[in-house]
Amino acid sequence: MALRDELLKSIWYAFTALDVDKSGKVSKSQLKVLSHNLCTVMKIPHDPVALEEHFKDDDEGPVSNQGYMPYLNKFILDKVTDNFDLQDFNKMCWTLSSRKNLERSQLLISNDDAFKIWCIFNFLSEDRYPLIIVTEEIEYFLRKLTEAMGGSWVEERFEDYKLKLSSNQQCLNAWELISLVGSGHFSKGMDRQTLSMAISEVYQELILDVLKQGYMMKKGHKRKNWTERWFMLKPSCISYYVGEDLAEKKGDILLDGNCGVEPLQDKDGKKCLFLIRSSQKSFEISASDKKKKQEWIQAVQTCVNLLRQGRPAPHREARQKRRDLRLKQQAEQEELELRMRELQTANEAKQLELENMRKALEEAAANAAEEEKRRLQTQTELQDRYRMDLEREKMVRQQMEEQVAQKSTELEQYLQRVRELEDMYHQLEDALEDERHARQDEEAVRKLQARLLEEEAMKRAELEQIHLRQQLAISETEAEKQELERERLAKESALQAAMQQLEQLEQERQGALEQYQTVMKKLEDATNNTKTWKHKVAQHEGLLRLIQPGSKGQQRITNWGPAAFSDAELSLREKQWQEMKNQAAQAP
């Protein structure tokens, strides 16, 4: 769909919202405000005089939709570029129209989810006004929504819903579609958060063209480190963010027809690697598992192939194919109805012709009977004339038989044409039956896809159970860590007590040392006194020596004579004193 067609659908809602009395016309003042808002959102220079100049020949009354379209095309849509935010534009039109048309009291969805469904409706609706969505597109959207919620599609429920729709309607407007989804009729058993996430997923795929998204590891170009990023694949680029909330965008990988993607061998402790080569640089990516790696490679390669072939996104191409198929089927149905009407007209004409022939034959038979009666009445009177009349009657009878034979041949030809037309009708019925079987095959494939999605959901549930067990193990580890912390605090308390005891022993040691120094001083004083007395004795007594006990070892000689103990005994006493000192220092 062209950008102009997308914009016109949203503008149509805004215009009809301003038409309060539903007369099909809106006042110029309201159109001025609407035009100014449109120019502001689409970043177009606004000319406030242009609207008055455009309708200067009209009266002061309101303007219809057909009257506003030339101004809209000339002064707004013809100046539109791609430099504005389409989502802001849609929100502006949504705000104007939802106030008037949306009943929020009984909805199970938020206003933002209703806005997303409104955008999806505009994407899937037919290109005619008032905008509607046919049952085929309703089924497509509801199937997408059910798959996104992880549920299974219930065909019988949708068939029952289609029967409730009017046989002449078979379609919905935007507000009816929002009420259908918001009522939870097709999301029974799902909570509001699951429904909201499913609506966002379908909105990202159909409106924002997000073909695939998820967490992967990316190798940096400067520091060569691996960082986890949230990747979002669109048809022309891959954007990566810090997280899935899209708050901080880190960069884009631009895709074109010359890009390539290829798997890589495991290295640097990273597995499930693949390489994306763009026109500017190459990016090394690590997926979480082999399945994700293959899915991303196929998705990126599909985008590159679409860019090379100049084709749109797959869901947009599929939507166009569905529309073309509906138009083709509608044309074939109209052609078939036209041919059936022609056959019926021809059949009625032939029936009328056969009825006229039957009446002519009956009339001829009646005339012949009457003629035979007159001939029998005049037989006795006019033998010669009778013979002449008899000959003439034979000739008339022969001509009538020839005419009857000719008419029978024509009747046989007509019946042959009728049989041919019946054969052609049966062939058309067989073609329709083949189409029904093809639809059944397509439904079987869709059910298989739904089953595969269910299996994937089961795998996700198993992964969540593993994650919970990991969280439990982490909690147990945290408890052990707290126990070790308490033991460490107890040991620190014991160590502080030991340090206090050590300080007390150090004080006692200092006191003992002071006592030792006092004793040593007294010993030194006694030694000096002894030296003095020995000197005096030596002076008075000459070579007189005291008799002392002997020693087995070599006797130590001092300045004052032989010592009371030997060198070995002195060394032994010093060693014992040092050991006592060390034990006292080590004691707690």
XYZ file of C-alpha atoms in Angstrom:
588
model
C 0.000 0.000 0.000
C 1.303 3.451 -0.911
C 2.060 5.932 1.864
C -0.726 8.223 0.602
C -3.325 5.450 0.990
C -2.159 4.737 4.557
C -2.392 8.437 5.460
C -5.825 8.826 3.866
C -7.291 6.042 6.020
C -6.201 7.721 9.275
C -7.279 11.185 8.009
C -10.685 9.767 7.093
C -11.197 8.761 10.744
C -10.173 12.230 11.927
C -12.556 13.901 9.423
C -15.516 11.692 10.374
C -14.800 12.323 14.070
C -15.268 16.065 13.458
C -18.587 15.351 11.714
C -20.609 15.370 14.943
C -24.123 15.367 13.427
C -23.124 12.785 10.741
C -24.137 15.078 7.914
C -20.976 14.346 5.906
C -19.696 17.921 6.341
C -17.277 19.696 8.712
C -16.956 23.422 9.455
C -14.007 25.385 8.036
C -12.739 26.300 11.498
C -12.452 22.646 12.443
C -10.767 21.870 9.112
C -8.256 24.650 9.809
C -7.332 23.060 13.130
C -7.164 19.603 11.536
C -4.974 20.847 8.674
C -2.657 22.664 11.071
C -2.262 19.521 13.210
C -1.612 17.376 10.123
C 1.088 19.755 8.875
C 2.677 19.904 12.333
C 2.854 16.127 12.754
C 4.049 15.503 9.175
C 6.558 18.399 9.375
C 5.053 20.321 6.435
C 5.045 24.153 6.282
C 1.500 25.233 7.028
C -0.206 28.003 5.077
C -3.214 29.197 7.139
C -4.557 31.268 4.248
C -4.531 28.400 1.759
C -7.765 26.861 3.069
C -9.662 30.168 2.812
C -8.225 30.791 -0.662
C -9.183 27.291 -1.761
C -12.807 27.690 -0.634
C -13.175 31.416 -1.306
C -15.936 30.806 -3.864
C -17.985 28.751 -1.376
C -20.318 30.083 1.262
C -19.608 30.060 4.973
C -21.235 26.647 5.434
C -19.428 23.403 6.258
C -17.262 21.460 3.750
C -17.860 17.858 2.692
C -15.257 15.128 2.448
C -15.236 15.378 -1.357
C -14.779 19.127 -1.088
C -11.873 18.812 1.346
C -9.992 16.165 -0.707
C -8.597 18.534 -3.415
C -7.148 20.827 -0.739
C -5.782 17.850 1.190
C -4.077 16.434 -1.903
C -2.665 19.721 -3.146
C -1.465 21.426 0.031
C -0.661 18.478 2.330
C -0.330 15.032 0.761
C 1.626 16.211 -2.291
C 4.246 17.709 0.068
C 4.642 14.660 2.315
C 8.131 13.138 2.708
C 9.473 10.281 4.819
C 11.009 12.529 7.499
C 8.108 12.334 9.992
C 7.054 9.751 12.595
C 4.128 7.774 11.190
C 3.245 6.499 14.669
C 2.795 10.055 15.998
C 0.589 10.828 12.994
C -1.572 7.769 13.671
C -1.828 8.617 17.382
C -3.062 12.105 16.562
C -5.817 10.746 14.272
C -6.583 8.004 16.811
C -7.020 10.548 19.603
C -9.580 12.501 17.563
C -11.605 9.474 16.483
C -11.431 7.280 19.626
C -13.052 9.905 21.861
C -16.179 9.753 19.763
C -16.385 6.083 18.746
C -14.619 3.912 21.362
C -16.549 2.573 24.368
C -13.873 1.651 26.971
C -16.104 0.551 29.852
C -16.269 -3.161 28.954
C -12.854 -3.595 27.304
C -10.177 -5.875 28.782
C -7.397 -4.032 26.964
C -5.653 -0.711 27.508
C -5.984 2.375 25.335
C -2.518 1.705 23.858
C -3.560 -1.839 22.862
C -6.764 -0.475 21.304
C -4.635 1.995 19.304
C -2.465 -0.872 18.027
C -5.546 -2.862 16.951
C -6.816 0.275 15.178
C -3.510 0.520 13.236
C -3.693 -3.204 12.357
C -7.275 -2.692 11.150
C -6.134 0.119 8.823
C -3.405 -2.177 7.483
C -5.779 -5.093 6.761
C -8.899 -3.129 5.731
C -10.166 -2.866 2.169
C -9.352 0.193 0.048
C -12.898 1.514 0.001
C -14.850 3.831 2.285
C -16.315 3.479 4.826
C -13.402 1.296 5.910
C -14.209 -2.363 6.685
C -12.300 -5.597 7.254
C -13.589 -8.798 5.637
C -13.911 -12.141 7.436
C -10.801 -13.570 5.767
C -8.624 -10.764 7.189
C -10.382 -11.038 10.570
C -9.474 -14.723 10.675
C -5.881 -13.920 9.651
C -5.513 -11.342 12.453
C -7.124 -13.562 15.103
C -4.904 -16.485 14.088
C -1.823 -14.269 14.418
C -3.020 -13.061 17.821
C -3.702 -16.616 19.044
C -0.261 -17.793 17.915
C 1.393 -14.839 19.679
C -0.456 -15.750 22.911
C 0.794 -19.338 22.605
C -2.744 -20.722 22.313
C -4.353 -23.039 19.787
C -6.731 -21.871 17.085
C -10.310 -23.133 17.556
C -11.893 -23.257 14.111
C -15.376 -24.063 15.438
C -15.417 -20.926 17.605
C -14.652 -18.687 14.627
C -17.217 -20.471 12.440
C -19.853 -19.889 15.125
C -18.870 -16.227 15.235
C -19.181 -15.915 11.429
C -22.693 -17.339 11.628
C -23.621 -14.592 14.085
C -22.585 -11.919 11.589
C -25.269 -10.667 9.233
C -25.370 -12.552 5.944
C -25.286 -9.231 4.127
C -22.522 -7.763 6.283
C -19.754 -10.400 6.698
C -17.360 -7.618 7.764
C -16.487 -5.334 10.707
C -15.438 -1.740 11.207
C -12.504 -0.698 13.386
C -14.495 -0.178 16.583
C -16.271 -3.520 16.227
C -12.907 -5.262 15.790
C -11.520 -3.519 18.910
C -14.626 -4.578 20.874
C -14.255 -8.150 19.593
C -10.642 -8.425 20.800
C -11.243 -6.391 23.949
C -14.170 -8.598 24.985
C -11.811 -11.584 25.326
C -14.050 -13.848 23.195
C -11.033 -15.314 21.361
C -8.575 -15.068 24.294
C -10.382 -17.091 26.937
C -7.998 -18.541 29.521
C -5.372 -15.817 28.885
C -4.603 -12.974 31.283
C -4.541 -9.335 30.244
C -0.743 -9.126 30.184
C -0.496 -12.077 27.784
C -3.134 -10.508 25.512
C -1.339 -7.145 25.618
C 2.027 -8.741 24.764
C 0.419 -10.657 21.883
C -1.158 -7.471 20.474
C 2.237 -5.723 20.687
C 3.939 -8.629 18.908
C 1.423 -8.628 16.028
C 1.617 -4.811 15.872
C 5.420 -4.901 15.600
C 5.274 -7.479 12.817
C 2.465 -5.998 10.687
C 2.892 -2.249 11.319
C 6.546 -1.755 12.337
C 7.787 -4.508 9.931
C 9.704 -6.309 12.717
C 10.459 -9.716 11.184
C 12.451 -11.116 14.137
C 13.819 -9.944 17.499
C 15.696 -11.332 20.490
C 18.816 -11.222 22.667
C 22.219 -12.169 21.168
C 25.900 -11.456 21.875
C 27.760 -9.008 19.589
C 31.515 -8.629 19.265
C 32.775 -5.056 19.503
C 34.860 -3.453 16.731
C 37.203 -1.488 18.987
C 37.620 -3.327 22.289
C 36.769 -6.759 20.775
C 34.635 -7.650 23.796
C 31.327 -9.527 23.672
C 28.197 -7.681 24.838
C 24.592 -8.848 25.019
C 22.227 -6.733 22.884
C 18.544 -6.817 21.924
C 18.399 -7.213 18.119
C 15.415 -6.177 15.980
C 15.312 -7.283 12.308
C 13.438 -5.171 9.760
C 13.416 -5.575 5.952
C 16.177 -2.988 5.381
C 18.190 -2.960 8.631
C 19.007 -4.671 11.927
C 18.848 -2.387 14.974
C 20.380 -3.356 18.303
C 19.579 -1.888 21.718
C 20.788 -2.220 25.314
C 17.522 -3.939 26.347
C 14.180 -5.037 24.964
C 12.521 -1.859 26.247
C 14.257 -0.048 23.320
C 15.249 2.797 25.636
C 18.862 3.103 24.393
C 19.712 2.353 20.774
C 23.341 1.332 20.149
C 23.445 1.127 16.367
C 22.094 -0.183 13.041
C 23.262 -2.773 10.529
C 22.070 -1.494 7.147
C 21.021 -4.237 4.701
C 21.046 -4.124 0.904
C 21.280 -6.542 -1.996
C 25.063 -6.858 -1.593
C 24.949 -7.990 2.049
C 25.638 -11.557 3.082
C 25.304 -13.807 6.108
C 27.306 -16.973 6.806
C 27.917 -19.302 9.796
C 31.258 -19.271 11.668
C 33.197 -21.885 13.616
C 33.197 -21.664 17.415
C 36.072 -19.566 18.779
C 37.086 -17.435 21.777
C 34.852 -19.597 23.964
C 31.760 -18.485 21.962
C 29.402 -20.889 20.205
C 26.665 -20.605 17.578
C 28.519 -17.818 15.744
C 27.583 -16.252 12.408
C 28.826 -13.277 10.401
C 26.798 -10.470 8.801
C 28.677 -8.662 6.023
C 27.293 -5.223 5.141
C 28.614 -2.634 2.718
C 30.388 -0.767 5.549
C 31.659 -3.417 8.007
C 31.152 -6.966 9.224
C 29.508 -8.026 12.492
C 30.173 -11.204 14.461
C 27.091 -12.418 16.341
C 26.666 -15.274 18.850
C 23.199 -16.833 19.253
C 21.973 -18.688 22.340
C 21.644 -22.060 20.573
C 21.918 -23.664 17.144
C 18.201 -23.323 16.426
C 18.258 -19.551 17.073
C 21.410 -19.261 14.980
C 19.787 -20.998 11.992
C 16.569 -18.957 12.379
C 18.495 -15.663 12.364
C 20.622 -16.704 9.367
C 17.508 -17.657 7.380
C 15.656 -14.477 8.411
C 18.557 -12.176 7.421
C 19.065 -14.058 4.137
C 15.338 -13.717 3.376
C 15.564 -9.923 3.879
C 18.613 -9.721 1.590
C 16.832 -11.763 -1.109
C 13.740 -9.526 -0.861
C 15.953 -6.423 -1.235
C 17.675 -7.944 -4.276
C 14.322 -8.729 -5.905
C 12.775 -5.403 -4.899
C 9.915 -7.134 -3.074
C 8.146 -5.854 0.075
C 8.072 -7.511 3.497
C 6.543 -11.044 3.534
C 3.405 -10.054 5.454
C 2.758 -7.097 3.113
C 3.252 -9.317 0.066
C 0.951 -11.961 1.559
C -1.715 -9.313 2.227
C -1.539 -8.137 -1.409
C -1.794 -11.741 -2.644
C -4.899 -12.290 -0.512
C -6.470 -9.127 -1.933
C -5.607 -10.124 -5.511
C -7.045 -13.592 -4.902
C -10.269 -12.104 -3.498
C -10.576 -9.797 -6.518
C -9.917 -12.710 -8.872
C -12.490 -14.911 -7.132
C -14.996 -12.055 -7.164
C -14.444 -11.523 -10.901
C -14.771 -15.251 -11.568
C -17.944 -15.397 -9.484
C -19.423 -12.456 -11.368
C -18.454 -14.023 -14.704
C -19.979 -17.338 -13.640
C -23.210 -15.623 -12.564
C -23.305 -13.750 -15.873
C -22.872 -16.970 -17.851
C -25.515 -18.714 -15.768
C -27.941 -15.858 -16.431
C -27.162 -16.075 -20.162
C -27.725 -19.843 -20.098
C -30.970 -19.376 -18.212
C -32.141 -16.754 -20.720
C -31.260 -19.040 -23.639
C -32.998 -21.954 -21.933
C -36.145 -19.894 -21.409
C -36.067 -18.844 -25.070
C -35.718 -22.459 -26.197
C -38.539 -23.517 -23.900
C -40.739 -20.812 -25.376
C -39.802 -21.918 -28.885
C -40.581 -25.561 -28.056
C -43.947 -24.526 -26.575
C -44.773 -22.602 -29.756
C -43.774 -25.639 -31.825
C -45.993 -27.882 -29.698
C -48.909 -25.508 -30.080
C -48.305 -25.368 -33.841
C -48.273 -29.170 -34.033
C -51.466 -29.413 -31.991
C -53.102 -26.789 -34.157
C -51.943 -28.613 -37.283
C -53.273 -31.898 -35.934
C -56.609 -30.258 -35.156
C -56.769 -28.809 -38.653
C -55.902 -32.189 -40.120
C -58.663 -33.876 -38.102
C -61.169 -31.277 -39.198
C -60.043 -31.647 -42.748
C -60.374 -35.417 -42.474
C -63.904 -35.007 -41.154
C -64.918 -32.786 -44.041
C -63.318 -35.231 -46.437
C -65.337 -38.135 -44.981
C -68.535 -36.117 -45.263
C -67.994 -35.355 -48.949
C -66.506 -38.779 -49.870
C -69.741 -40.246 -51.253
C -70.577 -37.172 -53.296
C -67.272 -36.237 -54.835
C -65.185 -39.344 -55.560
C -62.958 -37.566 -57.988
C -62.586 -34.580 -55.803
C -61.996 -36.950 -52.914
C -59.102 -38.516 -54.751
C -57.692 -35.093 -55.505
C -58.196 -34.041 -51.910
C -56.659 -37.298 -50.773
C -53.573 -36.653 -52.840
C -53.392 -33.109 -51.587
C -53.790 -34.378 -47.988
C -51.008 -36.865 -48.484
C -48.754 -34.094 -49.734
C -49.704 -31.911 -46.767
C -49.112 -34.810 -44.382
C -45.686 -35.474 -45.883
C -44.731 -31.826 -45.536
C -45.909 -31.829 -41.943
C -43.875 -34.950 -41.207
C -40.823 -33.340 -42.740
C -41.386 -30.263 -40.606
C -41.847 -32.442 -37.499
C -38.645 -34.345 -38.343
C -36.809 -31.051 -38.815
C -38.157 -29.699 -35.549
C -37.190 -32.970 -33.795
C -33.645 -32.591 -35.140
C -33.501 -29.022 -33.874
C -34.869 -30.204 -30.523
C -32.190 -32.908 -30.355
C -29.496 -30.293 -31.081
C -30.892 -28.044 -28.384
C -30.927 -30.901 -25.865
C -27.321 -31.666 -26.843
C -26.373 -28.034 -26.090
C -28.214 -28.268 -22.766
C -26.233 -31.403 -21.886
C -22.983 -29.630 -22.839
C -23.915 -26.709 -20.618
C -24.700 -29.132 -17.770
C -21.286 -30.762 -18.246
C -19.672 -27.341 -18.097
C -21.598 -26.580 -14.894
C -20.392 -29.870 -13.360
C -16.823 -28.970 -14.336
C -17.224 -25.637 -12.560
C -18.541 -27.465 -9.488
C -15.485 -29.782 -9.609
C -13.187 -26.745 -9.792
C -14.899 -25.244 -6.751
C -14.568 -28.591 -4.933
C -10.820 -28.652 -5.778
C -10.505 -25.155 -4.367
C -12.287 -26.291 -1.163
C -9.860 -29.226 -0.832
C -6.930 -26.828 -1.328
C -8.291 -24.650 1.487
C -8.578 -27.740 3.708
C -4.934 -28.605 2.942
C -3.948 -25.060 3.834
C -5.850 -25.368 7.119
C -3.996 -28.619 7.873
C -0.667 -26.866 7.303
C -1.769 -24.025 9.582
C -2.730 -26.527 12.302
C 0.706 -28.158 11.942
C 2.325 -24.756 12.384
C 0.174 -24.170 15.481
C 1.297 -27.531 16.899
C 4.934 -26.616 16.304
C 4.352 -23.347 18.130
C 2.806 -25.281 21.031
C 5.888 -27.494 21.208
C 8.070 -24.421 21.228
C 5.963 -23.021 24.099
C 6.499 -26.301 26.022
C 10.242 -25.982 25.466
C 10.095 -22.453 26.787
C 8.236 -23.721 29.872
C 10.976 -26.325 30.450
C 13.607 -23.616 30.157
C 11.703 -21.547 32.705
C 11.684 -24.556 35.098
C 15.449 -24.888 34.668
C 15.769 -21.192 35.353
C 13.728 -21.575 38.563
C 15.952 -24.435 39.712
C 18.988 -22.270 39.046
C 17.419 -19.493 41.111
C 16.823 -22.013 43.948
C 20.459 -23.131 43.802
C 21.541 -19.501 43.918
C 19.333 -18.991 46.996
C 20.965 -22.004 48.716
C 24.407 -20.659 47.827
C 23.381 -17.315 49.305
C 22.372 -19.074 52.572
C 25.750 -20.827 52.725
C 27.425 -17.520 52.084
C 25.558 -15.966 55.018
C 26.628 -18.905 57.272
C 30.279 -18.407 56.271
C 29.869 -14.706 56.972
C 28.643 -15.503 60.515
C 31.633 -17.856 61.041
C 33.950 -15.157 59.775
C 32.450 -12.661 62.247
C 32.858 -15.189 65.077
C 36.496 -15.742 64.122
C 37.042 -12.015 63.957
C 35.580 -11.719 67.488
C 37.915 -14.515 68.675
C 40.821 -12.822 66.933
C 39.997 -9.521 68.641
C 39.887 -11.319 72.024
C 43.245 -12.991 71.235
C 44.661 -9.583 70.283
C 43.478 -8.164 73.587
C 45.139 -11.091 75.433
C 48.283 -10.539 73.387
C 48.312 -6.858 74.354
C 47.860 -7.870 78.036
C 50.763 -10.344 77.755
C 52.819 -7.650 76.058
C 52.146 -5.366 79.014
C 53.097 -8.189 81.424
C 56.233 -8.799 79.378
C 57.098 -5.109 79.601
C 56.634 -5.294 83.375
C 58.827 -8.427 83.561
C 61.431 -6.690 81.415
C 61.434 -3.700 83.733
C 61.857 -6.055 86.704
C 64.638 -7.808 84.826
C 66.362 -4.490 84.142
C 65.989 -3.602 87.867
C 67.528 -6.973 88.863
C 70.308 -6.516 86.306
C 71.062 -3.088 87.742
C 71.193 -4.540 91.232
C 73.397 -7.367 89.928
C 75.672 -4.837 88.262
C 75.915 -2.860 91.496
C 76.673 -6.077 93.399
C 79.301 -7.002 90.795
C 80.979 -3.612 91.132
C 80.962 -4.017 94.877
C 82.437 -7.500 94.516
C 85.112 -6.178 92.177
C 85.959 -3.515 94.731
C 86.192 -6.019 97.580
C 88.177 -8.518 95.473
C 90.673 -5.806 94.602
C 91.023 -4.888 98.226
C 91.467 -8.555 99.209
C 94.031 -9.018 96.445
C 95.972 -6.063 97.689
C 95.922 -7.299 101.271
C 96.338 -10.996 100.747
C 98.439 -11.160 97.599
C 98.034 -14.417 95.696
C 95.418 -15.887 98.038
C 92.554 -17.640 96.165
C 89.343 -19.178 97.458
C 88.879 -22.911 97.021
C 85.940 -23.470 94.499
C 84.339 -26.632 93.174
C 85.796 -27.960 89.924
C 84.103 -28.190 86.501
C 84.163 -30.982 83.991
C 84.326 -28.538 81.092
C 86.757 -25.817 80.341
C 86.500 -23.136 83.041
C 85.617 -19.613 81.911
C 88.285 -17.005 82.860
C 87.102 -13.443 83.410
C 88.974 -10.241 84.229
C 88.425 -11.007 87.862
C 89.529 -14.630 87.707
C 87.814 -18.002 87.096
C 84.000 -17.784 86.522
C 81.329 -19.694 88.469
C 80.179 -21.569 85.217
C 81.667 -22.559 81.883
C 80.930 -21.199 78.338
C 78.712 -24.193 77.512
C 76.576 -23.615 80.583
C 76.290 -19.917 79.696
C 75.103 -20.759 76.148
C 72.598 -23.289 77.521
C 71.149 -20.725 79.944
C 70.863 -18.079 77.190
C 69.031 -20.589 74.963
C 66.592 -21.539 77.749
C 65.900 -17.875 78.511
C 65.216 -17.110 74.805
C 62.747 -20.057 74.526
C 60.846 -18.878 77.614
C 60.647 -15.402 76.109
C 59.249 -16.728 72.780
C 56.651 -18.908 74.540
C 55.505 -15.947 76.593
C 55.141 -13.835 73.396
C 53.138 -16.565 71.574
C 50.781 -17.285 74.463
C 47.234 -15.808 73.830
